């Protein structure tokens, strides 16, 4: 299994054939769906199951091997759009993913939530149990203008 948006490596470990052709079963990747050589990589276009076909040629005779692999859809944290924060206020950020995931915020904290109280770029990296990673960023700007003042 491999995580979506990750590079998947394919290595032919048997004795070196004359040539090798790969079909990753990923028609949405266009021409990148095909490769040649014993050591190749591919980035799959979507999370799904794919049947990868490898044909190794030796002396003009092809030996075909097929294997189904699963491309996992990892965490997709969402911190929302960039926003202004009124002076003296705070905003709780929650990436909207599972509490069982591992969180790492730009300040090094590891809680599921993050409290922002000043101008900063906040980045969260979320890792699931399979090791798949998702990242999101939001820019927070401190706003001290009159729009933030309470009504009289």
Short mmCIF file of N, CA, C and O in Angstrom, two decimals, residues 23-123:
data_model
loop_
_atom_site.label_atom_id
_atom_site.label_comp_id
_atom_site.label_asym_id
_atom_site.label_seq_id
_atom_site.Cartn_x
_atom_site.Cartn_y
_atom_site.Cartn_z
N UNK A 23 3.01 -1.08 -17.04
CA UNK A 23 1.71 -0.43 -17.22
C UNK A 23 1.12 -0.33 -15.81
O UNK A 23 0.83 -1.35 -15.18
N UNK A 24 0.96 0.89 -15.31
CA UNK A 24 0.54 1.09 -13.92
C UNK A 24 -0.96 0.97 -13.72
O UNK A 24 -1.44 1.06 -12.59
N UNK A 25 -1.73 0.78 -14.80
CA UNK A 25 -3.18 0.65 -14.68
C UNK A 25 -3.86 1.94 -14.28
O UNK A 25 -4.99 1.94 -13.79
N UNK A 26 -3.20 3.06 -14.49
CA UNK A 26 -3.66 4.38 -14.06
C UNK A 26 -3.93 5.23 -15.30
O UNK A 26 -3.17 6.14 -15.63
N UNK A 27 -5.03 4.94 -16.01
CA UNK A 27 -5.27 5.60 -17.29
C UNK A 27 -5.40 7.11 -17.16
O UNK A 27 -5.12 7.84 -18.10
N UNK A 28 -5.79 7.60 -15.97
CA UNK A 28 -5.91 9.05 -15.78
C UNK A 28 -4.57 9.77 -15.75
O UNK A 28 -4.52 10.99 -15.82
N UNK A 29 -3.47 9.02 -15.67
CA UNK A 29 -2.15 9.67 -15.64
C UNK A 29 -1.58 9.87 -17.05
O UNK A 29 -0.46 10.35 -17.18
N UNK A 30 -2.34 9.50 -18.08
CA UNK A 30 -1.90 9.73 -19.46
C UNK A 30 -0.66 8.93 -19.80
O UNK A 30 -0.53 7.76 -19.44
N UNK A 31 0.29 9.58 -20.47
CA UNK A 31 1.51 8.90 -20.89
C UNK A 31 2.37 8.45 -19.71
O UNK A 31 3.17 7.53 -19.84
N UNK A 32 2.18 9.09 -18.55
CA UNK A 32 2.93 8.69 -17.35
C UNK A 32 2.49 7.31 -16.84
O UNK A 32 3.12 6.76 -15.94
N UNK A 33 1.42 6.76 -17.43
CA UNK A 33 0.94 5.44 -17.05
C UNK A 33 1.91 4.34 -17.46
O UNK A 33 1.80 3.22 -16.98
N UNK A 34 2.85 4.64 -18.34
CA UNK A 34 3.77 3.64 -18.86
C UNK A 34 5.21 4.03 -18.55
O UNK A 34 5.55 5.20 -18.50
N UNK A 35 6.04 3.02 -18.34
CA UNK A 35 7.47 3.26 -18.10
C UNK A 35 8.25 2.04 -18.57
O UNK A 35 7.69 0.97 -18.79
N UNK A 36 9.55 2.24 -18.73
CA UNK A 36 10.45 1.14 -19.11
C UNK A 36 11.64 1.13 -18.17
O UNK A 36 12.04 2.18 -17.65
N UNK A 37 12.19 -0.05 -17.97
CA UNK A 37 13.38 -0.19 -17.13
C UNK A 37 13.07 -0.98 -15.87
O UNK A 37 11.91 -1.09 -15.46
N UNK A 38 14.10 -1.54 -15.24
CA UNK A 38 13.89 -2.38 -14.05
C UNK A 38 13.56 -1.59 -12.78
O UNK A 38 12.99 -2.13 -11.84
N UNK A 39 13.90 -0.31 -12.73
CA UNK A 39 13.66 0.52 -11.55
C UNK A 39 12.92 1.77 -12.00
O UNK A 39 13.51 2.66 -12.62
N UNK A 40 11.61 1.86 -11.66
CA UNK A 40 10.79 2.99 -12.11
C UNK A 40 9.96 3.51 -10.94
O UNK A 40 9.82 2.86 -9.90
N UNK A 41 9.41 4.72 -11.12
CA UNK A 41 8.52 5.31 -10.12
C UNK A 41 7.26 5.80 -10.82
O UNK A 41 7.25 6.05 -12.02
N UNK A 42 6.20 5.94 -10.03
CA UNK A 42 4.94 6.48 -10.56
C UNK A 42 4.19 7.15 -9.42
O UNK A 42 4.20 6.66 -8.28
N UNK A 43 3.56 8.27 -9.71
CA UNK A 43 2.66 8.94 -8.77
C UNK A 43 1.24 8.74 -9.30
O UNK A 43 0.91 9.23 -10.38
N UNK A 44 0.43 8.00 -8.56
CA UNK A 44 -0.91 7.66 -9.01
C UNK A 44 -1.84 8.86 -8.94
O UNK A 44 -1.71 9.71 -8.07
N UNK A 45 -2.78 8.91 -9.90
CA UNK A 45 -3.64 10.08 -10.07
C UNK A 45 -4.75 10.18 -9.04
O UNK A 45 -5.26 11.28 -8.80
N UNK A 46 -5.13 9.08 -8.41
CA UNK A 46 -6.23 9.08 -7.44
C UNK A 46 -6.05 7.95 -6.44
O UNK A 46 -5.42 6.94 -6.77
N UNK A 47 -6.64 8.07 -5.26
CA UNK A 47 -6.67 6.93 -4.35
C UNK A 47 -7.59 5.86 -4.94
O UNK A 47 -8.71 6.16 -5.34
N UNK A 48 -7.11 4.64 -5.03
CA UNK A 48 -7.89 3.53 -5.60
C UNK A 48 -7.03 2.28 -5.59
O UNK A 48 -5.86 2.31 -5.19
N UNK A 49 -7.60 1.17 -6.07
CA UNK A 49 -6.84 -0.04 -6.32
C UNK A 49 -6.42 -0.05 -7.79
O UNK A 49 -7.24 0.24 -8.66
N UNK A 50 -5.17 -0.39 -8.05
CA UNK A 50 -4.63 -0.42 -9.41
C UNK A 50 -3.97 -1.77 -9.65
O UNK A 50 -3.29 -2.30 -8.77
N UNK A 51 -4.16 -2.30 -10.85
CA UNK A 51 -3.47 -3.51 -11.26
C UNK A 51 -2.27 -3.09 -12.10
O UNK A 51 -2.42 -2.54 -13.19
N UNK A 52 -1.09 -3.31 -11.56
CA UNK A 52 0.16 -2.95 -12.22
C UNK A 52 0.66 -4.17 -12.99
O UNK A 52 0.72 -5.27 -12.44
N UNK A 53 0.98 -3.96 -14.27
CA UNK A 53 1.48 -5.04 -15.11
C UNK A 53 2.93 -4.76 -15.48
O UNK A 53 3.26 -3.65 -15.92
N UNK A 54 3.78 -5.76 -15.27
CA UNK A 54 5.19 -5.66 -15.63
C UNK A 54 5.49 -6.80 -16.61
O UNK A 54 5.11 -7.95 -16.37
N UNK A 55 6.11 -6.46 -17.74
CA UNK A 55 6.53 -7.48 -18.70
C UNK A 55 8.05 -7.40 -18.82
O UNK A 55 8.60 -6.36 -19.19
N UNK A 56 8.72 -8.49 -18.46
CA UNK A 56 10.18 -8.58 -18.55
C UNK A 56 10.52 -9.42 -19.78
O UNK A 56 10.02 -10.54 -19.92
N UNK A 57 11.35 -8.86 -20.67
CA UNK A 57 11.73 -9.55 -21.90
C UNK A 57 13.17 -10.05 -21.79
O UNK A 57 14.09 -9.29 -21.48
N UNK A 58 13.34 -11.34 -22.08
CA UNK A 58 14.67 -11.96 -22.14
C UNK A 58 14.71 -12.82 -23.40
O UNK A 58 13.86 -13.70 -23.57
N UNK A 59 15.66 -12.53 -24.26
CA UNK A 59 15.78 -13.30 -25.50
C UNK A 59 14.53 -13.21 -26.37
O UNK A 59 14.18 -14.16 -27.04
N UNK A 60 13.84 -12.07 -26.31
CA UNK A 60 12.65 -11.86 -27.12
C UNK A 60 11.39 -12.48 -26.54
O UNK A 60 10.31 -12.36 -27.12
N UNK A 61 11.47 -13.13 -25.41
CA UNK A 61 10.30 -13.78 -24.78
C UNK A 61 9.90 -12.95 -23.56
O UNK A 61 10.72 -12.65 -22.70
N UNK A 62 8.60 -12.62 -23.50
CA UNK A 62 8.08 -11.82 -22.40
C UNK A 62 7.53 -12.65 -21.28
O UNK A 62 6.87 -13.67 -21.51
N UNK A 63 7.81 -12.24 -20.07
CA UNK A 63 7.27 -12.87 -18.87
C UNK A 63 6.45 -11.80 -18.15
O UNK A 63 6.98 -10.77 -17.74
N UNK A 64 5.13 -12.03 -18.02
CA UNK A 64 4.21 -11.03 -17.48
C UNK A 64 3.90 -11.30 -16.01
O UNK A 64 3.64 -12.44 -15.62
N UNK A 65 3.89 -10.24 -15.23
CA UNK A 65 3.54 -10.31 -13.81
C UNK A 65 2.55 -9.17 -13.53
O UNK A 65 2.77 -8.04 -13.96
N UNK A 66 1.47 -9.49 -12.81
CA UNK A 66 0.48 -8.48 -12.43
C UNK A 66 0.33 -8.48 -10.91
O UNK A 66 0.32 -9.53 -10.29
N UNK A 67 0.19 -7.29 -10.38
CA UNK A 67 -0.02 -7.16 -8.95
C UNK A 67 -0.98 -6.00 -8.69
O UNK A 67 -0.84 -4.94 -9.30
N UNK A 68 -1.95 -6.22 -7.81
CA UNK A 68 -2.88 -5.16 -7.44
C UNK A 68 -2.33 -4.44 -6.22
O UNK A 68 -1.96 -5.08 -5.23
N UNK A 69 -2.27 -3.11 -6.32
CA UNK A 69 -1.81 -2.31 -5.19
C UNK A 69 -2.90 -1.32 -4.81
O UNK A 69 -3.74 -0.95 -5.65
N UNK A 70 -2.89 -0.92 -3.56
CA UNK A 70 -3.88 0.04 -3.07
C UNK A 70 -3.19 1.36 -2.80
O UNK A 70 -2.18 1.41 -2.08
N UNK A 71 -3.74 2.41 -3.38
CA UNK A 71 -3.26 3.77 -3.10
C UNK A 71 -4.24 4.37 -2.10
O UNK A 71 -5.44 4.52 -2.39
N UNK A 72 -3.74 4.66 -0.91
CA UNK A 72 -4.57 5.11 0.20
C UNK A 72 -4.81 6.61 0.16
O UNK A 72 -3.91 7.38 -0.19
N UNK A 73 -6.01 7.00 0.53
CA UNK A 73 -6.34 8.42 0.63
C UNK A 73 -5.99 8.87 2.05
O UNK A 73 -6.68 8.54 2.99
N UNK A 74 -4.92 9.61 2.20
CA UNK A 74 -4.46 10.05 3.51
C UNK A 74 -5.29 11.19 4.06
O UNK A 74 -6.29 11.61 3.47
N UNK A 75 -4.89 11.71 5.19
CA UNK A 75 -5.62 12.81 5.83
C UNK A 75 -5.64 14.05 4.94
O UNK A 75 -4.68 14.30 4.20
N UNK A 76 -6.72 14.78 5.02
CA UNK A 76 -6.87 16.01 4.24
C UNK A 76 -7.28 17.14 5.19
O UNK A 76 -8.44 17.55 5.22
N UNK A 77 -6.32 17.63 5.97
CA UNK A 77 -6.66 18.70 6.92
C UNK A 77 -7.11 19.96 6.18
O UNK A 77 -6.67 20.23 5.07
N UNK A 78 -8.02 20.69 6.83
CA UNK A 78 -8.54 21.91 6.22
C UNK A 78 -8.64 22.99 7.30
O UNK A 78 -9.52 22.92 8.16
N UNK A 79 -7.76 23.96 7.23
CA UNK A 79 -7.76 25.07 8.19
C UNK A 79 -8.59 26.25 7.71
O UNK A 79 -8.69 27.26 8.40
N UNK A 80 -9.17 26.13 6.54
CA UNK A 80 -9.99 27.22 6.00
C UNK A 80 -9.15 28.25 5.28
O UNK A 80 -7.95 28.08 5.06
N UNK A 81 -9.81 29.35 4.93
CA UNK A 81 -9.16 30.43 4.20
C UNK A 81 -8.36 31.31 5.14
O UNK A 81 -8.61 31.35 6.35
N UNK A 82 -7.42 32.06 4.57
CA UNK A 82 -6.67 33.05 5.34
C UNK A 82 -7.68 34.02 5.97
O UNK A 82 -8.75 34.29 5.40
N UNK A 83 -7.35 34.57 7.15
CA UNK A 83 -8.30 35.46 7.82
C UNK A 83 -7.58 36.49 8.66
O UNK A 83 -6.40 36.36 8.97
N UNK A 84 -8.34 37.54 9.02
CA UNK A 84 -7.87 38.58 9.93
C UNK A 84 -8.36 38.25 11.33
O UNK A 84 -9.48 37.76 11.50
N UNK A 85 -7.55 38.54 12.31
CA UNK A 85 -7.88 38.31 13.71
C UNK A 85 -7.87 39.66 14.42
O UNK A 85 -6.88 40.39 14.35
N UNK A 86 -8.98 39.98 15.05
CA UNK A 86 -9.07 41.26 15.74
C UNK A 86 -8.16 41.27 16.97
O UNK A 86 -8.03 40.26 17.67
N UNK A 87 -7.56 42.42 17.20
CA UNK A 87 -6.65 42.59 18.32
C UNK A 87 -7.34 42.18 19.63
O UNK A 87 -8.48 42.54 19.89
N UNK A 88 -6.63 41.37 20.43
CA UNK A 88 -7.15 40.94 21.73
C UNK A 88 -8.05 39.72 21.66
O UNK A 88 -8.62 39.32 22.68
N UNK A 89 -8.21 39.12 20.48
CA UNK A 89 -9.05 37.93 20.38
C UNK A 89 -8.20 36.73 19.98
O UNK A 89 -7.04 36.86 19.61
N UNK A 90 -8.81 35.57 20.07
CA UNK A 90 -8.15 34.33 19.66
C UNK A 90 -9.08 33.56 18.72
O UNK A 90 -10.28 33.82 18.68
N UNK A 91 -8.51 32.62 18.01
CA UNK A 91 -9.29 31.76 17.12
C UNK A 91 -8.80 30.33 17.30
O UNK A 91 -7.59 30.07 17.23
N UNK A 92 -9.72 29.41 17.52
CA UNK A 92 -9.40 28.00 17.64
C UNK A 92 -9.40 27.38 16.25
O UNK A 92 -10.38 27.49 15.51
N UNK A 93 -8.30 26.75 15.87
CA UNK A 93 -8.20 26.06 14.58
C UNK A 93 -8.31 24.56 14.81
O UNK A 93 -7.69 24.02 15.72
N UNK A 94 -9.10 23.91 13.98
CA UNK A 94 -9.25 22.46 14.01
C UNK A 94 -9.18 21.99 12.58
O UNK A 94 -9.97 22.44 11.74
N UNK A 95 -8.27 21.07 12.25
CA UNK A 95 -8.10 20.65 10.86
C UNK A 95 -9.21 19.74 10.33
O UNK A 95 -9.22 19.39 9.16
N UNK A 96 -10.17 19.35 11.19
CA UNK A 96 -11.31 18.58 10.74
C UNK A 96 -10.99 17.15 10.35
O UNK A 96 -11.61 16.61 9.45
N UNK A 97 -10.02 16.54 11.01
CA UNK A 97 -9.66 15.16 10.73
C UNK A 97 -9.85 14.31 11.98
O UNK A 97 -10.29 14.80 13.01
N UNK A 98 -9.51 13.07 11.93
CA UNK A 98 -9.75 12.12 13.02
C UNK A 98 -8.90 12.40 14.26
O UNK A 98 -7.71 12.70 14.14
N UNK A 99 -9.50 12.27 15.45
CA UNK A 99 -8.71 12.45 16.68
C UNK A 99 -7.61 11.40 16.84
O UNK A 99 -6.67 11.60 17.60
N UNK A 100 -7.70 10.28 16.13
CA UNK A 100 -6.69 9.23 16.26
C UNK A 100 -5.42 9.53 15.45
O UNK A 100 -4.43 8.83 15.57
N UNK A 101 -5.45 10.57 14.64
CA UNK A 101 -4.28 10.93 13.84
C UNK A 101 -3.23 11.62 14.70
O UNK A 101 -3.51 12.08 15.80
N UNK A 102 -2.04 11.74 14.15
CA UNK A 102 -0.94 12.45 14.82
C UNK A 102 -0.85 13.85 14.20
O UNK A 102 -0.82 13.99 12.97
N UNK A 103 -0.77 14.86 15.05
CA UNK A 103 -0.76 16.25 14.60
C UNK A 103 0.57 16.90 14.94
O UNK A 103 1.11 16.69 16.01
N UNK A 104 1.05 17.71 14.01
CA UNK A 104 2.23 18.53 14.27
C UNK A 104 1.97 19.92 13.70
O UNK A 104 1.80 20.09 12.49
N UNK A 105 1.93 20.91 14.60
CA UNK A 105 1.68 22.29 14.21
C UNK A 105 3.00 23.02 14.01
O UNK A 105 4.04 22.58 14.48
N UNK A 106 2.95 24.16 13.34
CA UNK A 106 4.16 24.92 13.00
C UNK A 106 4.95 25.36 14.21
O UNK A 106 6.16 25.59 14.12
N UNK A 107 4.33 25.44 15.38
CA UNK A 107 5.08 25.82 16.59
C UNK A 107 5.63 24.60 17.33
O UNK A 107 6.20 24.72 18.41
N UNK A 108 5.42 23.40 16.77
CA UNK A 108 5.91 22.18 17.40
C UNK A 108 4.90 21.48 18.30
O UNK A 108 5.16 20.37 18.78
N UNK A 109 3.75 22.10 18.54
CA UNK A 109 2.74 21.47 19.39
C UNK A 109 2.07 20.31 18.65
O UNK A 109 2.12 20.24 17.41
N UNK A 110 1.43 19.42 19.41
CA UNK A 110 0.90 18.19 18.83
C UNK A 110 -0.56 17.93 19.19
O UNK A 110 -1.06 16.83 19.02
N UNK A 111 -1.28 18.93 19.65
CA UNK A 111 -2.69 18.79 19.99
C UNK A 111 -3.53 18.74 18.71
O UNK A 111 -3.10 19.19 17.66
N UNK A 112 -4.76 18.23 18.81
CA UNK A 112 -5.65 18.22 17.65
C UNK A 112 -6.08 19.63 17.26
O UNK A 112 -6.34 19.92 16.11
N UNK A 113 -6.12 20.54 18.25
CA UNK A 113 -6.51 21.94 18.00
C UNK A 113 -5.33 22.87 18.22
O UNK A 113 -4.36 22.52 18.89
N UNK A 114 -5.47 24.08 17.67
CA UNK A 114 -4.42 25.09 17.80
C UNK A 114 -5.10 26.43 18.04
O UNK A 114 -6.07 26.77 17.34
N UNK A 115 -4.61 27.20 19.01
CA UNK A 115 -5.16 28.53 19.28
C UNK A 115 -4.21 29.56 18.72
O UNK A 115 -3.02 29.59 19.07
N UNK A 116 -4.73 30.41 17.83
CA UNK A 116 -3.92 31.47 17.24
C UNK A 116 -4.37 32.79 17.86
O UNK A 116 -5.56 33.04 18.04
N UNK A 117 -3.38 33.63 18.24
CA UNK A 117 -3.69 34.90 18.87
C UNK A 117 -2.83 36.05 18.36
O UNK A 117 -2.74 37.10 18.99
N UNK A 118 -2.19 35.83 17.21
CA UNK A 118 -1.35 36.88 16.64
C UNK A 118 -1.15 36.62 15.14
O UNK A 118 -1.60 35.60 14.62
N UNK A 119 -0.48 37.54 14.49
CA UNK A 119 -0.17 37.36 13.08
C UNK A 119 0.81 36.22 12.93
O UNK A 119 1.87 36.20 13.58
N UNK A 120 0.46 35.25 12.12
CA UNK A 120 1.37 34.13 11.87
C UNK A 120 0.85 33.28 10.71
O UNK A 120 -0.32 33.33 10.36
N UNK A 121 1.75 32.52 10.17
CA UNK A 121 1.37 31.49 9.21
C UNK A 121 1.31 30.18 9.99
O UNK A 121 2.29 29.78 10.60
N UNK A 122 0.15 29.55 9.99
CA UNK A 122 -0.05 28.31 10.74
C UNK A 122 -0.04 27.15 9.76
O UNK A 122 -0.79 27.15 8.78
N UNK A 123 0.80 26.17 10.05
CA UNK A 123 0.89 24.97 9.22
C UNK A 123 0.61 23.77 10.11
O UNK A 123 1.14 23.68 11.21
#
